[in-house]
Short mmCIF file of C-alpha atoms and ligand atoms in Angstrom, two decimals:
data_model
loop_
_atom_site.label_atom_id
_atom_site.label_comp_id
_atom_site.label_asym_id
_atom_site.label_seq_id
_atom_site.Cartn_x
_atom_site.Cartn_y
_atom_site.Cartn_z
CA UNK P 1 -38.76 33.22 43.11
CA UNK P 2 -39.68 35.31 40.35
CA UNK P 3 -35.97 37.16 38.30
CA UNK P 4 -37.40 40.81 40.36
CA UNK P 5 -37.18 39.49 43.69
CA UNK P 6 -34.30 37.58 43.13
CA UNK P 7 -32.44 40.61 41.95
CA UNK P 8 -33.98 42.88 45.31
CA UNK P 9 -32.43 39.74 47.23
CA UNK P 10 -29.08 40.36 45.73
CA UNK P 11 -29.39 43.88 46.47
CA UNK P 12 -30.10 43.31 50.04
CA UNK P 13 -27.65 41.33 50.49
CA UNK P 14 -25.01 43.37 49.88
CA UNK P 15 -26.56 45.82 52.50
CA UNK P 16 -24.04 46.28 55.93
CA UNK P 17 -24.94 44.01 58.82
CA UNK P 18 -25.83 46.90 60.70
CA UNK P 19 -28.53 47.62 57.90
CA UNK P 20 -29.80 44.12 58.37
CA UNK P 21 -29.74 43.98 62.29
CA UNK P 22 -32.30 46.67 61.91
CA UNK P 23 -33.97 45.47 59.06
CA UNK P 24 -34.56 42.25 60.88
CA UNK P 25 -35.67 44.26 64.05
CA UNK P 26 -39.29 45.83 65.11
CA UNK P 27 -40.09 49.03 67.61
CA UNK P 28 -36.18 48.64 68.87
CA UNK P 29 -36.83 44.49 69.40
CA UNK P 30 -35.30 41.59 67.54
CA UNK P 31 -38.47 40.27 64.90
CA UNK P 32 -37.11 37.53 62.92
CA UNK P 33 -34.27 35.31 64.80
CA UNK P 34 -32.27 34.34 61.96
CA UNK P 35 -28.50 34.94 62.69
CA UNK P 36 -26.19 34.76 66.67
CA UNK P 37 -25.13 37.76 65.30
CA UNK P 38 -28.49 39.74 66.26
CA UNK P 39 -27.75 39.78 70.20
CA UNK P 40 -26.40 41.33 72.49
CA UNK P 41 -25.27 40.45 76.44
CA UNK P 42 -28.34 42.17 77.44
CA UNK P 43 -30.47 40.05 75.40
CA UNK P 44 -29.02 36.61 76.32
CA UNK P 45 -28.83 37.63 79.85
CA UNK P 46 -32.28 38.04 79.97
CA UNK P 47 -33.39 35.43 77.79
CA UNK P 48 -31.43 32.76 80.18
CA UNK P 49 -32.96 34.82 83.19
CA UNK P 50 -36.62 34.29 81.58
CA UNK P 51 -35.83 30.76 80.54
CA UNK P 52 -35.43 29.92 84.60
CA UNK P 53 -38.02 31.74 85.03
CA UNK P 54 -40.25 29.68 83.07
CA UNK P 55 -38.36 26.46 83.71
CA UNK P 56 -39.36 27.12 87.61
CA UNK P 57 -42.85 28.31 86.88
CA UNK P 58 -43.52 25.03 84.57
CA UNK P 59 -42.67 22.65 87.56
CA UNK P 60 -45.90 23.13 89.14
CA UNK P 61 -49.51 22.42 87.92
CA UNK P 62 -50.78 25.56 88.46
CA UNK P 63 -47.80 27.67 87.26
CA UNK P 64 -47.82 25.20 84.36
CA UNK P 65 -51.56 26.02 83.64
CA UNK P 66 -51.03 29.82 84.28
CA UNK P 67 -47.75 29.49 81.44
CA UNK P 68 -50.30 27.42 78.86
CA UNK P 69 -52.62 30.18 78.56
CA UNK P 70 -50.74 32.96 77.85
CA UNK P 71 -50.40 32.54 73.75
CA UNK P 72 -53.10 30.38 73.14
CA UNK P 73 -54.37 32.89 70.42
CA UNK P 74 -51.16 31.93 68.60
CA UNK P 75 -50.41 29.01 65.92
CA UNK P 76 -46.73 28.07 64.81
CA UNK P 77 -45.75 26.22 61.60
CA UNK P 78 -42.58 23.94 62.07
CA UNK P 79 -41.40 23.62 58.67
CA UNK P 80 -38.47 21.05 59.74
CA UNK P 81 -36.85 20.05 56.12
CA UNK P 82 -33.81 18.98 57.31
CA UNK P 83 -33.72 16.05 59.90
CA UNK P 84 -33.95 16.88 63.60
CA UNK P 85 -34.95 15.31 66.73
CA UNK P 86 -34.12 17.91 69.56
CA UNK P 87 -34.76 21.09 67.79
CA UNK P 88 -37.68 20.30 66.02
CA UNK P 89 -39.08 18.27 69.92
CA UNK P 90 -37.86 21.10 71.82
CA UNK P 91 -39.49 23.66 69.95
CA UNK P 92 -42.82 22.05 69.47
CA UNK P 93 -42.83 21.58 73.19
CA UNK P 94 -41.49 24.49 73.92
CA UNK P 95 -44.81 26.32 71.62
CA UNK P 96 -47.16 23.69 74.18
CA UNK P 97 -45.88 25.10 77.11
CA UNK P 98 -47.20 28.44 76.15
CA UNK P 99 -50.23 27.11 74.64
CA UNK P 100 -49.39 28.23 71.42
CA UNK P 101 -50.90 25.71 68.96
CA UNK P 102 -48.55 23.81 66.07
CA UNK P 103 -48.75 22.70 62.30
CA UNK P 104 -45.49 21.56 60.92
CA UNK P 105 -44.41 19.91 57.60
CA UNK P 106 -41.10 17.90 57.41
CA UNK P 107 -41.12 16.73 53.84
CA UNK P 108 -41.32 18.56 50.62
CA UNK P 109 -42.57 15.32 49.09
CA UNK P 110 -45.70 15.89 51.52
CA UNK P 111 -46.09 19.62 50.69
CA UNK P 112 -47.23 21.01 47.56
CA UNK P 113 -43.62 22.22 46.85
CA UNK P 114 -43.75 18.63 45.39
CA UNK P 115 -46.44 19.84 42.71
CA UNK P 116 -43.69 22.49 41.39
CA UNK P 117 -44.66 25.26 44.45
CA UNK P 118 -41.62 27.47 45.31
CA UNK P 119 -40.23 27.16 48.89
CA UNK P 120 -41.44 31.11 48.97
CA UNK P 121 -44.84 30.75 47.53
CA UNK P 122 -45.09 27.57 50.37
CA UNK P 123 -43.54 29.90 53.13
CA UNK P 124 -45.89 33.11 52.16
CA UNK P 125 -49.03 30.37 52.46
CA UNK P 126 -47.69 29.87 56.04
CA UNK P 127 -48.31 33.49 56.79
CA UNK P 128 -51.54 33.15 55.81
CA UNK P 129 -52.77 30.46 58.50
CA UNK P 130 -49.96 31.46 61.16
CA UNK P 131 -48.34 33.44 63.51
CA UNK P 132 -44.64 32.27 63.20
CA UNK P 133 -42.20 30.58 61.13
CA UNK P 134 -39.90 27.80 62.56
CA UNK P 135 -37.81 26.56 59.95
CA UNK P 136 -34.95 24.44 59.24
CA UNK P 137 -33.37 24.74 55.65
CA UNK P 138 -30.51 22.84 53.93
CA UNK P 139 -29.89 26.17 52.09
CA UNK P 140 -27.59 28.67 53.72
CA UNK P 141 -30.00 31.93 52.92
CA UNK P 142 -32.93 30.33 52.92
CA UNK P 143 -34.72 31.10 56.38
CA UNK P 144 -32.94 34.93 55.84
CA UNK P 145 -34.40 35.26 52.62
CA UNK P 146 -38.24 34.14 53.76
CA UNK P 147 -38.03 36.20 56.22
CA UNK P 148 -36.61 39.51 54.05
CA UNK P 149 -40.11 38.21 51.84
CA UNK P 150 -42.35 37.79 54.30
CA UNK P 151 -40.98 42.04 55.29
CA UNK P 152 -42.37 43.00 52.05
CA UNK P 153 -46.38 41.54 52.92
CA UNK P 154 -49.13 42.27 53.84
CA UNK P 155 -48.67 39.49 57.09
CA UNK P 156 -44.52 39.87 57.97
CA UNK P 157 -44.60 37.33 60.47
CA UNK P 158 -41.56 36.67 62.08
CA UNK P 159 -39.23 33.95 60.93
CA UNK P 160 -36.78 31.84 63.39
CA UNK P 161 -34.24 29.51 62.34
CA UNK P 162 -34.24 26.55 63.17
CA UNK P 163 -30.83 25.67 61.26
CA UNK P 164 -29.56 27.27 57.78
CA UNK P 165 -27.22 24.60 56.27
CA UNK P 166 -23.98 24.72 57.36
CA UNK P 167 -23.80 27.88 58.13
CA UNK P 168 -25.82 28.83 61.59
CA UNK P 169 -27.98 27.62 64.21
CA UNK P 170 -28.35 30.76 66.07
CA UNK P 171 -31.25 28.70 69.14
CA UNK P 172 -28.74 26.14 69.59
CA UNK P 173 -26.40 29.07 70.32
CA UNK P 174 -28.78 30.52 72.53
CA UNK P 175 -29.44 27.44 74.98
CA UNK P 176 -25.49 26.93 74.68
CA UNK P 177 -25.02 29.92 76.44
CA UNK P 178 -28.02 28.73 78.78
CA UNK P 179 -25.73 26.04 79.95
CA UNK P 180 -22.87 28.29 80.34
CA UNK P 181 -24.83 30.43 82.14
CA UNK P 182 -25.96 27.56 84.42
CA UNK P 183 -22.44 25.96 84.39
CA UNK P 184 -20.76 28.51 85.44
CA UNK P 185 -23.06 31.21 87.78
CA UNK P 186 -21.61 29.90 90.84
CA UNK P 187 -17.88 30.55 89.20
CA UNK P 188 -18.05 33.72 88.32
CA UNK P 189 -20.26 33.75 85.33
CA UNK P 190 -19.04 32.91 81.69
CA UNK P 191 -17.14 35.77 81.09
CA UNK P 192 -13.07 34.95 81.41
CA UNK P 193 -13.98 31.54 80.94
CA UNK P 194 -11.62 29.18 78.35
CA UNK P 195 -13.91 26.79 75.77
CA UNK P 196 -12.42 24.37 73.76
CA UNK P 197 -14.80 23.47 70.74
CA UNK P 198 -13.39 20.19 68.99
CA UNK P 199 -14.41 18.11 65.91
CA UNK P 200 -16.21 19.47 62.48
CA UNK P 201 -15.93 22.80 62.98
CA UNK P 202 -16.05 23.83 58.94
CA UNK P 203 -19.41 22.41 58.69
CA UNK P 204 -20.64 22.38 62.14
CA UNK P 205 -23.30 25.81 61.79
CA UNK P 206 -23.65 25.15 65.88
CA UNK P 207 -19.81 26.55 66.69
CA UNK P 208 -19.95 28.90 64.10
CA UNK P 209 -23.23 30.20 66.09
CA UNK P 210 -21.78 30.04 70.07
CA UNK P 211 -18.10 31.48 68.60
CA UNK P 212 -20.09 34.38 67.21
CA UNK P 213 -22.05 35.09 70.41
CA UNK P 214 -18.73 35.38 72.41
CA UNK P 215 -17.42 38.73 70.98
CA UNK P 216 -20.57 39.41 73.90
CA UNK P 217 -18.37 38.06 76.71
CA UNK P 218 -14.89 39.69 78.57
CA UNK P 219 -11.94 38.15 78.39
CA UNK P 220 -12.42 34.89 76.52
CA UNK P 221 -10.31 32.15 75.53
CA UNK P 222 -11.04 29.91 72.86
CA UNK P 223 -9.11 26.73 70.96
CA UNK P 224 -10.46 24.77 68.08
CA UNK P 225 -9.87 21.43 68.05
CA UNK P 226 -10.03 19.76 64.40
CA UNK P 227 -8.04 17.99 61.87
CA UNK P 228 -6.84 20.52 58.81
CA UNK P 229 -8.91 20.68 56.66
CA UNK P 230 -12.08 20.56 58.97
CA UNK P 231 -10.77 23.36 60.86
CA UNK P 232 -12.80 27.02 60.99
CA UNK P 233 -13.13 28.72 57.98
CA UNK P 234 -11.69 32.34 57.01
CA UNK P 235 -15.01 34.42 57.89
CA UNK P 236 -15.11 32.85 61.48
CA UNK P 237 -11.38 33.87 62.16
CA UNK P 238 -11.73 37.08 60.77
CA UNK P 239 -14.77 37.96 63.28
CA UNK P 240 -12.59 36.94 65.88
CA UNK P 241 -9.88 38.56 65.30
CA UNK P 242 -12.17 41.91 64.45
CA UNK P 243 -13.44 41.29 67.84
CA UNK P 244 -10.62 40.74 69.44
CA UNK P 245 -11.17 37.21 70.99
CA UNK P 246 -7.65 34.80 72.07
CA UNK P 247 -7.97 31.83 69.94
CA UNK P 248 -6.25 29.44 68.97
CA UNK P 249 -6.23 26.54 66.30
CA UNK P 250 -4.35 23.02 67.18
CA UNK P 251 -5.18 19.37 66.21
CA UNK P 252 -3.97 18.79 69.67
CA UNK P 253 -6.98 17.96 71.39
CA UNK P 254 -5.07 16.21 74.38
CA UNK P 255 -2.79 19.40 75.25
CA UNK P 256 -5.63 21.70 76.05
CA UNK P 257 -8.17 19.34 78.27
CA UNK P 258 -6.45 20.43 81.35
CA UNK P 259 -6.83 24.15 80.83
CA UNK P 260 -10.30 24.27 79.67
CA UNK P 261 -13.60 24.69 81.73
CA UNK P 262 -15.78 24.18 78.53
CA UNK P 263 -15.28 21.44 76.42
CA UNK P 264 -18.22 21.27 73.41
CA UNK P 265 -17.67 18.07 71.23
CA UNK P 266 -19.18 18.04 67.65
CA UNK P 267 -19.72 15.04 65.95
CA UNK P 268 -18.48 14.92 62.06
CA UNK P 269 -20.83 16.72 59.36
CA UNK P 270 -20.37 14.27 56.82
CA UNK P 271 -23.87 14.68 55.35
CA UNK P 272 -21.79 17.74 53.59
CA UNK P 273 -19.24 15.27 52.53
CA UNK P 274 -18.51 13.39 49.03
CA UNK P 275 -15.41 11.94 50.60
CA UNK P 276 -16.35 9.94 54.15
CA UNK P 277 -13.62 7.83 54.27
CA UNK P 278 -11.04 10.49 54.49
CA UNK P 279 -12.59 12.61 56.90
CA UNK P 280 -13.35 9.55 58.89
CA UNK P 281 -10.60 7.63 59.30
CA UNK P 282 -8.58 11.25 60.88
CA UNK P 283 -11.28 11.55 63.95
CA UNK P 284 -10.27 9.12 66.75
CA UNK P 285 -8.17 11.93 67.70
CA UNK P 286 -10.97 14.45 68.42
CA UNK P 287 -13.00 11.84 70.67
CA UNK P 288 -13.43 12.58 74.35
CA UNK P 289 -12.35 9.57 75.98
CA UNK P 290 -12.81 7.74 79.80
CA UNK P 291 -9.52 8.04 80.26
CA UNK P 292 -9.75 12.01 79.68
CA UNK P 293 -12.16 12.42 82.54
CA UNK P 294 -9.16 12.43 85.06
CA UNK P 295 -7.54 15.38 83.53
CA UNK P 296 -10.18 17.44 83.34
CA UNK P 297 -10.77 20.00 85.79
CA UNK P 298 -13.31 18.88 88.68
CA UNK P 299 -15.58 22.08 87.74
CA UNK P 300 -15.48 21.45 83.97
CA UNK P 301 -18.62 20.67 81.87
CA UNK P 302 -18.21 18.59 78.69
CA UNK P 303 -21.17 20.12 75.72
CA UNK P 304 -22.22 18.60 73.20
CA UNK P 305 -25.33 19.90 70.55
CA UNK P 306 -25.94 16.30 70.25
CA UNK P 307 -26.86 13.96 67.98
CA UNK P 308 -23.14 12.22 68.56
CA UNK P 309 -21.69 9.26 66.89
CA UNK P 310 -18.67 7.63 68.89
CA UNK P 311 -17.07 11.08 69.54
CA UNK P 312 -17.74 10.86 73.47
CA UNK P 313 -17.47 7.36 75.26
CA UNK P 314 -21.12 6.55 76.95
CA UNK P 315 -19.15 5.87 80.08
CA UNK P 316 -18.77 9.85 80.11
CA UNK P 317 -22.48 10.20 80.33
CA UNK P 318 -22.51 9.49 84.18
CA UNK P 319 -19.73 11.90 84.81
CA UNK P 320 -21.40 15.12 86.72
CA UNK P 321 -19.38 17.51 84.40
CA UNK P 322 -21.24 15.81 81.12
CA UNK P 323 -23.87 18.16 80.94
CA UNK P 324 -25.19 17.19 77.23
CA UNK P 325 -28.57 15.77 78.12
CA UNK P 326 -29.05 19.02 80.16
CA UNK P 327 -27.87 20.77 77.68
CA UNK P 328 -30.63 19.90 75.16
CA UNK P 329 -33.21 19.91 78.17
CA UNK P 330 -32.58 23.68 78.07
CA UNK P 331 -33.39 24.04 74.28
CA UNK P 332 -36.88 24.15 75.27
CA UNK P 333 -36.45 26.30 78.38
CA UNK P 334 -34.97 28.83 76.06
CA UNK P 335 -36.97 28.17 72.84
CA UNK P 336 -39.99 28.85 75.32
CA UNK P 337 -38.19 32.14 76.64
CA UNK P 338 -37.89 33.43 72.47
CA UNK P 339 -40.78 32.32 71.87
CA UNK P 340 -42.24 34.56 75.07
CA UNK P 341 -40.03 37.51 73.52
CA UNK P 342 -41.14 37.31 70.07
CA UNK P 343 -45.20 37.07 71.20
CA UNK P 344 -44.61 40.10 74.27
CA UNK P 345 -45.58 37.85 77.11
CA UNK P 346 -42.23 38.25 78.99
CA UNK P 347 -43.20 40.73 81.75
CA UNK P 348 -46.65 38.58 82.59
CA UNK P 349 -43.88 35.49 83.25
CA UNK P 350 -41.36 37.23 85.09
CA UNK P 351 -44.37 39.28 87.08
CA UNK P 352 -45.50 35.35 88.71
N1 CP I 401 -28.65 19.99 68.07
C1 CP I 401 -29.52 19.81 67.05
O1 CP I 401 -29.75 20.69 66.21
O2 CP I 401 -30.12 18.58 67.05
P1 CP I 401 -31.20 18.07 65.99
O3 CP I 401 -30.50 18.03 64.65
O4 CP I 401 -31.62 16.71 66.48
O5 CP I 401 -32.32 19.05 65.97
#
């Protein structure tokens, strides 16, 4: 990035976030998807609406067939640099459903970013061939700052991301609240509901995401679960508090099982770490054990954005309220749903 767009950068970024909610927005419409921040109740409730839709529609060969044509004039470029499994499958699949074709790169050694290419040059070459940007990014501004590029062109595709460091993951938020939504629509909805988010949550971008999307629900109750110094960090609890949320912060995992009908494990983030052993040898207490099953309330679900380590006992998995492998099934519902937003095909799904 040449020293004059670097210096516009730093001038953006010091814009409100009500400047960039619109700056990030086209003809009243979210464009790029980069931050949980960008939606509103409307918005998700829809979204999850659409993503049944679609989920319904898929089942059968014809609706299936009908879905596959609908965006087959479009092309998407994963650029996954970050290891992933579920977004990076759910997303790809989620583009085949709607017959939108799919070029990704996953390696900077296999892109010419290796020949001394920046990451902006490489991401304004993806504009040229494509209709969207998926991207996953070890740096915390990098999918934001493509995108704020990509504004200034002559093609401003939009950008989604697919995971920004440690600090969001704004589609795993959205088919987190999918699984609410499906949890919990025979119980009232989510709203009033008490989630208890446990493990990494200083590194972990995916309960930084969901605890952002909640100022969008009544009546919420939230604890975070987490040894010291992996507990949230100042800007989270400040939003919540600004928003008026009930939280609450305990290493107490085993107090607040009983009371909660949402209980999203995170594994530990110790990619981000120079020091595994300490952060390691403190987590046995912020596992989900067998043995917790029979405290938890018979219409609970147990979350998890998956990959885990040996935070949740497999014998969990067969439990009815662990929902986790549902959980990442509806990434792709939902990806498919944003994806049907972002291209304007919403109405000709919904109209089946
Ligand atoms: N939940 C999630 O982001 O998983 P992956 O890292 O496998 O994409």
């Amino acid at each position: 990035m040449t020293e004059y767009f670097e210096l516009e950068w730093q001038k953006f970024q010091k814009t409100s976030e009500e400047a960039k909610l619109a700056f990030f927005q086209k003809e009243g419409r979210i464009f790029d998807i980069l931050f949980a921040r960008q939606f509103e109740r409307k918005q998700l409730d829809f979204l999850s609406n659409l993503a049944t839709k679609i989920r319904l529609v898929a089942k059968r060969k014809e609706g299936a067939d009908y879905l596959r044509r609908l965006l087959t004039h479009k092309k998407a470029m994963l650029y996954f640099v970050q290891p992933s499994t579920r977004t990076y499958l759910s997303f790809l699949n989620a583009c085949h459903i709607l017959g939108i074709k799919t070029s990704d790169i996953r390696d900077t050694f296999t892109s010419s970013e290796i020949k001394g290419e920046s990451s902006y040059d490489t991401i304004r070459t993806f504009s040229s061939y494509v209709d969207v940007i998926i991207s996953r990014h070890p740096e915390k501004d990098f999918n934001q700052k493509a995108a704020w590029l990509l504004n200034s062109t002559d093609r401003p595709i939009p950008v989604v991301n697919a995971g920004s460091g440690k600090d969001e993951h704004p589609t795993q938020a959205l088919l987190d609240i999918y699984t609410l939504h499906r949890s919990f629509e025979h119980r009232g909805g989510i709203d009033g509901k008490v989630i208890t988010m446990v493990g990494d949550l200083k590194r972990g971008r995916t309960i930084r995401s969901l605890s952002f999307l909640m100022k969008e629900y009544k009546n919420m109750k939230l604890y975070f679960i987490a040894p010291k110094h992996l507990m949230i960090e100042e800007d989270l609890r400040s939003f919540l508090k600004k928003s008026r949320i009930e939280f609450y912060e305990t290493d107490n995992f085993a107090s607040v099982i009983a009371q909660s009908d949402a209980i999203y494990m995170t594994r530990i983030q110790d990619e981000h770490d120079n020091d595994k052993e300490k952060t390691q040898s403190s987590y046995d207490d912020f596992s989900f054990t067998y043995e917790h099953l029979s405290i938890l309330k018979k219409d609970a679900v147990i979350m998890h954005p998956l990959p885990r380590r040996n935070e949740i006992d497999v014998r969990v998995d067969s439990d009815e309220r662990a929902v986790y492998w549902r959980q990442e099934r509806n990434g792709m519902w939902i990806r498919a749903a944003l994806l049907a937003y972002i291209f304007h095909v919403e109405k000709s799904i919904l109209d089946v």
